[in-house]
PDB file of C-alpha atoms in Angstrom:
ATOM      1  CA  UNK A   1      -0.566 194.019  49.247  1.00  0.00           C
ATOM      2  CA  UNK A   2      -2.177 190.696  46.962  1.00  0.00           C
ATOM      3  CA  UNK A   3      -5.742 190.586  45.701  1.00  0.00           C
ATOM      4  CA  UNK A   4      -8.088 188.216  47.586  1.00  0.00           C
ATOM      5  CA  UNK A   5      -7.143 185.135  45.568  1.00  0.00           C
ATOM      6  CA  UNK A   6      -3.847 186.128  47.424  1.00  0.00           C
ATOM      7  CA  UNK A   7      -1.878 186.164  43.886  1.00  0.00           C
ATOM      8  CA  UNK A   8      -0.062 189.886  42.439  1.00  0.00           C
ATOM      9  CA  UNK A   9      -0.995 190.098  39.060  1.00  0.00           C
ATOM     10  CA  UNK A  10       1.227 189.681  37.067  1.00  0.00           C
ATOM     11  CA  UNK A  11       1.678 193.325  35.306  1.00  0.00           C
ATOM     12  CA  UNK A  12       2.369 194.726  38.707  1.00  0.00           C
ATOM     13  CA  UNK A  13       5.426 192.094  39.919  1.00  0.00           C
ATOM     14  CA  UNK A  14       6.719 193.174  36.350  1.00  0.00           C
ATOM     15  CA  UNK A  15       6.454 196.781  37.120  1.00  0.00           C
ATOM     16  CA  UNK A  16       7.961 196.755  40.390  1.00  0.00           C
ATOM     17  CA  UNK A  17      10.801 194.893  39.180  1.00  0.00           C
ATOM     18  CA  UNK A  18      11.341 197.299  36.642  1.00  0.00           C
ATOM     19  CA  UNK A  19      11.192 200.096  39.313  1.00  0.00           C
ATOM     20  CA  UNK A  20      13.606 198.327  41.424  1.00  0.00           C
ATOM     21  CA  UNK A  21      15.984 197.791  38.494  1.00  0.00           C
ATOM     22  CA  UNK A  22      16.136 201.464  37.684  1.00  0.00           C
ATOM     23  CA  UNK A  23      16.806 202.277  41.343  1.00  0.00           C
ATOM     24  CA  UNK A  24      13.492 203.470  42.483  1.00  0.00           C
ATOM     25  CA  UNK A  25      12.820 203.497  46.729  1.00  0.00           C
ATOM     26  CA  UNK A  26      10.301 201.439  47.846  1.00  0.00           C
ATOM     27  CA  UNK A  27       8.996 200.180  44.122  1.00  0.00           C
ATOM     28  CA  UNK A  28       5.760 198.630  45.604  1.00  0.00           C
ATOM     29  CA  UNK A  29       2.507 199.504  44.347  1.00  0.00           C
ATOM     30  CA  UNK A  30      -0.799 199.563  46.337  1.00  0.00           C
ATOM     31  CA  UNK A  31      -2.816 196.936  44.848  1.00  0.00           C
ATOM     32  CA  UNK A  32      -6.511 196.386  45.117  1.00  0.00           C
ATOM     33  CA  UNK A  33      -9.855 194.596  43.807  1.00  0.00           C
ATOM     34  CA  UNK A  34     -11.920 197.258  42.595  1.00  0.00           C
ATOM     35  CA  UNK A  35     -15.397 195.598  41.390  1.00  0.00           C
ATOM     36  CA  UNK A  36     -16.074 191.699  40.859  1.00  0.00           C
ATOM     37  CA  UNK A  37     -12.628 190.583  40.179  1.00  0.00           C
ATOM     38  CA  UNK A  38     -11.214 193.630  38.592  1.00  0.00           C
ATOM     39  CA  UNK A  39      -8.323 195.524  40.254  1.00  0.00           C
ATOM     40  CA  UNK A  40      -6.227 198.778  40.192  1.00  0.00           C
ATOM     41  CA  UNK A  41      -2.483 199.129  41.461  1.00  0.00           C
ATOM     42  CA  UNK A  42      -0.281 202.267  41.610  1.00  0.00           C
ATOM     43  CA  UNK A  43       2.743 203.537  42.345  1.00  0.00           C
ATOM     44  CA  UNK A  44       4.363 207.366  42.697  1.00  0.00           C
ATOM     45  CA  UNK A  45       7.848 208.309  43.569  1.00  0.00           C
ATOM     46  CA  UNK A  46      10.991 209.573  42.474  1.00  0.00           C
ATOM     47  CA  UNK A  47      12.351 207.593  39.153  1.00  0.00           C
ATOM     48  CA  UNK A  48      15.487 209.344  37.707  1.00  0.00           C
ATOM     49  CA  UNK A  49      14.974 212.609  38.956  1.00  0.00           C
ATOM     50  CA  UNK A  50      11.404 213.041  38.259  1.00  0.00           C
ATOM     51  CA  UNK A  51       7.957 212.097  40.422  1.00  0.00           C
ATOM     52  CA  UNK A  52       6.600 209.531  38.338  1.00  0.00           C
ATOM     53  CA  UNK A  53       2.828 208.181  38.678  1.00  0.00           C
ATOM     54  CA  UNK A  54       1.818 204.307  37.576  1.00  0.00           C
ATOM     55  CA  UNK A  55      -1.477 203.276  37.612  1.00  0.00           C
ATOM     56  CA  UNK A  56      -2.182 199.465  36.072  1.00  0.00           C
ATOM     57  CA  UNK A  57      -6.014 198.464  35.791  1.00  0.00           C
ATOM     58  CA  UNK A  58      -7.181 194.694  34.879  1.00  0.00           C
ATOM     59  CA  UNK A  59     -10.282 193.315  33.997  1.00  0.00           C
ATOM     60  CA  UNK A  60      -9.354 190.152  36.291  1.00  0.00           C
ATOM     61  CA  UNK A  61      -6.118 189.193  38.453  1.00  0.00           C
ATOM     62  CA  UNK A  62      -5.058 187.148  35.415  1.00  0.00           C
ATOM     63  CA  UNK A  63      -6.147 189.483  32.440  1.00  0.00           C
ATOM     64  CA  UNK A  64      -3.995 188.904  29.164  1.00  0.00           C
ATOM     65  CA  UNK A  65      -3.977 192.786  29.208  1.00  0.00           C
ATOM     66  CA  UNK A  66      -4.191 195.952  30.813  1.00  0.00           C
ATOM     67  CA  UNK A  67      -4.417 199.532  30.508  1.00  0.00           C
ATOM     68  CA  UNK A  68      -1.418 201.431  31.785  1.00  0.00           C
ATOM     69  CA  UNK A  69      -1.796 204.951  33.160  1.00  0.00           C
ATOM     70  CA  UNK A  70       1.894 206.513  33.085  1.00  0.00           C
ATOM     71  CA  UNK A  71       1.435 210.047  34.490  1.00  0.00           C
ATOM     72  CA  UNK A  72      -0.835 211.816  32.080  1.00  0.00           C
ATOM     73  CA  UNK A  73      -0.081 208.932  29.007  1.00  0.00           C
ATOM     74  CA  UNK A  74      -3.024 206.652  29.141  1.00  0.00           C
ATOM     75  CA  UNK A  75      -1.444 202.608  26.868  1.00  0.00           C
ATOM     76  CA  UNK A  76      -5.188 200.776  26.428  1.00  0.00           C
ATOM     77  CA  UNK A  77      -4.975 197.003  25.720  1.00  0.00           C
ATOM     78  CA  UNK A  78      -0.883 196.113  26.923  1.00  0.00           C
ATOM     79  CA  UNK A  79      -0.459 192.224  27.125  1.00  0.00           C
ATOM     80  CA  UNK A  80       0.157 191.884  30.458  1.00  0.00           C
ATOM     81  CA  UNK A  81       3.332 190.380  29.718  1.00  0.00           C
ATOM     82  CA  UNK A  82       4.720 193.367  27.913  1.00  0.00           C
ATOM     83  CA  UNK A  83       3.786 196.056  30.951  1.00  0.00           C
ATOM     84  CA  UNK A  84       7.720 195.457  32.220  1.00  0.00           C
ATOM     85  CA  UNK A  85       9.400 196.083  28.402  1.00  0.00           C
ATOM     86  CA  UNK A  86       6.938 198.551  27.905  1.00  0.00           C
ATOM     87  CA  UNK A  87       8.112 200.603  31.102  1.00  0.00           C
ATOM     88  CA  UNK A  88      11.785 199.688  30.487  1.00  0.00           C
ATOM     89  CA  UNK A  89      11.552 201.343  27.000  1.00  0.00           C
ATOM     90  CA  UNK A  90       9.698 204.291  28.108  1.00  0.00           C
ATOM     91  CA  UNK A  91      11.945 204.718  31.194  1.00  0.00           C
ATOM     92  CA  UNK A  92      15.356 203.973  29.000  1.00  0.00           C
ATOM     93  CA  UNK A  93      14.903 206.670  26.497  1.00  0.00           C
ATOM     94  CA  UNK A  94      13.708 204.195  23.718  1.00  0.00           C
ATOM     95  CA  UNK A  95      10.135 205.718  23.248  1.00  0.00           C
ATOM     96  CA  UNK A  96       9.073 208.330  21.220  1.00  0.00           C
ATOM     97  CA  UNK A  97       7.484 211.271  21.877  1.00  0.00           C
ATOM     98  CA  UNK A  98       6.295 213.413  19.071  1.00  0.00           C
ATOM     99  CA  UNK A  99       3.821 216.406  18.447  1.00  0.00           C
ATOM    100  CA  UNK A 100       1.651 216.383  15.873  1.00  0.00           C
ATOM    101  CA  UNK A 101      -0.970 218.811  14.218  1.00  0.00           C
ATOM    102  CA  UNK A 102      -4.210 216.917  13.098  1.00  0.00           C
ATOM    103  CA  UNK A 103      -7.288 219.234  11.244  1.00  0.00           C
ATOM    104  CA  UNK A 104      -8.253 222.660  12.469  1.00  0.00           C
ATOM    105  CA  UNK A 105      -4.541 222.943  13.734  1.00  0.00           C
ATOM    106  CA  UNK A 106      -4.696 221.265  17.106  1.00  0.00           C
ATOM    107  CA  UNK A 107      -1.545 219.959  18.540  1.00  0.00           C
ATOM    108  CA  UNK A 108      -1.375 216.538  20.572  1.00  0.00           C
ATOM    109  CA  UNK A 109       1.663 214.303  21.806  1.00  0.00           C
ATOM    110  CA  UNK A 110       1.775 211.123  21.079  1.00  0.00           C
ATOM    111  CA  UNK A 111       4.347 208.411  23.298  1.00  0.00           C
ATOM    112  CA  UNK A 112       4.976 205.422  21.231  1.00  0.00           C
ATOM    113  CA  UNK A 113       6.991 202.552  22.063  1.00  0.00           C
ATOM    114  CA  UNK A 114       7.180 198.968  20.285  1.00  0.00           C
ATOM    115  CA  UNK A 115       8.126 196.087  22.559  1.00  0.00           C
ATOM    116  CA  UNK A 116       8.170 192.738  19.975  1.00  0.00           C
ATOM    117  CA  UNK A 117       5.755 193.159  17.140  1.00  0.00           C
ATOM    118  CA  UNK A 118       3.611 195.309  19.622  1.00  0.00           C
ATOM    119  CA  UNK A 119       3.463 198.868  19.252  1.00  0.00           C
ATOM    120  CA  UNK A 120       1.897 200.887  21.959  1.00  0.00           C
ATOM    121  CA  UNK A 121       0.712 204.479  21.466  1.00  0.00           C
ATOM    122  CA  UNK A 122      -0.782 207.051  24.165  1.00  0.00           C
ATOM    123  CA  UNK A 123      -1.678 210.575  23.318  1.00  0.00           C
ATOM    124  CA  UNK A 124      -2.726 213.578  25.118  1.00  0.00           C
ATOM    125  CA  UNK A 125      -3.769 217.001  23.714  1.00  0.00           C
ATOM    126  CA  UNK A 126      -0.935 219.754  23.846  1.00  0.00           C
ATOM    127  CA  UNK A 127      -1.618 222.679  26.153  1.00  0.00           C
ATOM    128  CA  UNK A 128      -0.619 225.923  26.090  1.00  0.00           C
ATOM    129  CA  UNK A 129       2.634 226.247  27.062  1.00  0.00           C
ATOM    130  CA  UNK A 130       2.488 222.539  27.476  1.00  0.00           C
ATOM    131  CA  UNK A 131       6.179 221.668  29.384  1.00  0.00           C
ATOM    132  CA  UNK A 132       7.432 218.234  28.804  1.00  0.00           C
ATOM    133  CA  UNK A 133       8.704 216.282  32.164  1.00  0.00           C
ATOM    134  CA  UNK A 134      12.663 216.014  32.134  1.00  0.00           C
ATOM    135  CA  UNK A 135      11.969 212.218  31.045  1.00  0.00           C
ATOM    136  CA  UNK A 136       9.819 213.160  28.284  1.00  0.00           C
ATOM    137  CA  UNK A 137      11.883 215.898  27.038  1.00  0.00           C
ATOM    138  CA  UNK A 138      14.521 212.606  26.205  1.00  0.00           C
ATOM    139  CA  UNK A 139      12.112 211.285  24.337  1.00  0.00           C
ATOM    140  CA  UNK A 140      10.902 214.208  21.558  1.00  0.00           C
ATOM    141  CA  UNK A 141      11.505 213.009  18.265  1.00  0.00           C
ATOM    142  CA  UNK A 142      10.044 215.887  16.455  1.00  0.00           C
TER     143      UNK A 142
END
């Protein structure tokens, strides 16, 4: 589905292309306008043996940057043109997943991927007995 202006946002088209290339069935995002030109698009399905959720949020149909939700991970301010390469890096094992300790011995995970000269990262708290998805285990650096 496209937005009211009839155009599919670039990040959505790029994400659908990545999913199709990686063999996802029905690699089509459901896109909807949410508020005053802002949009949200999402997809869930099986990819490389894991169930994956991807959400994309933009402030307008031709937003220069978007928020990328990938399961429990949130990447902020991803350049619209970098969405496809970012997803490709994550799904092809070219991203890194690190466990890091911070003050007071709290533990978190950091998922990082570089696209050209830009570095994108998303963090999440490590939960007790935190199990990584099969695709995440392949990215574990530390």
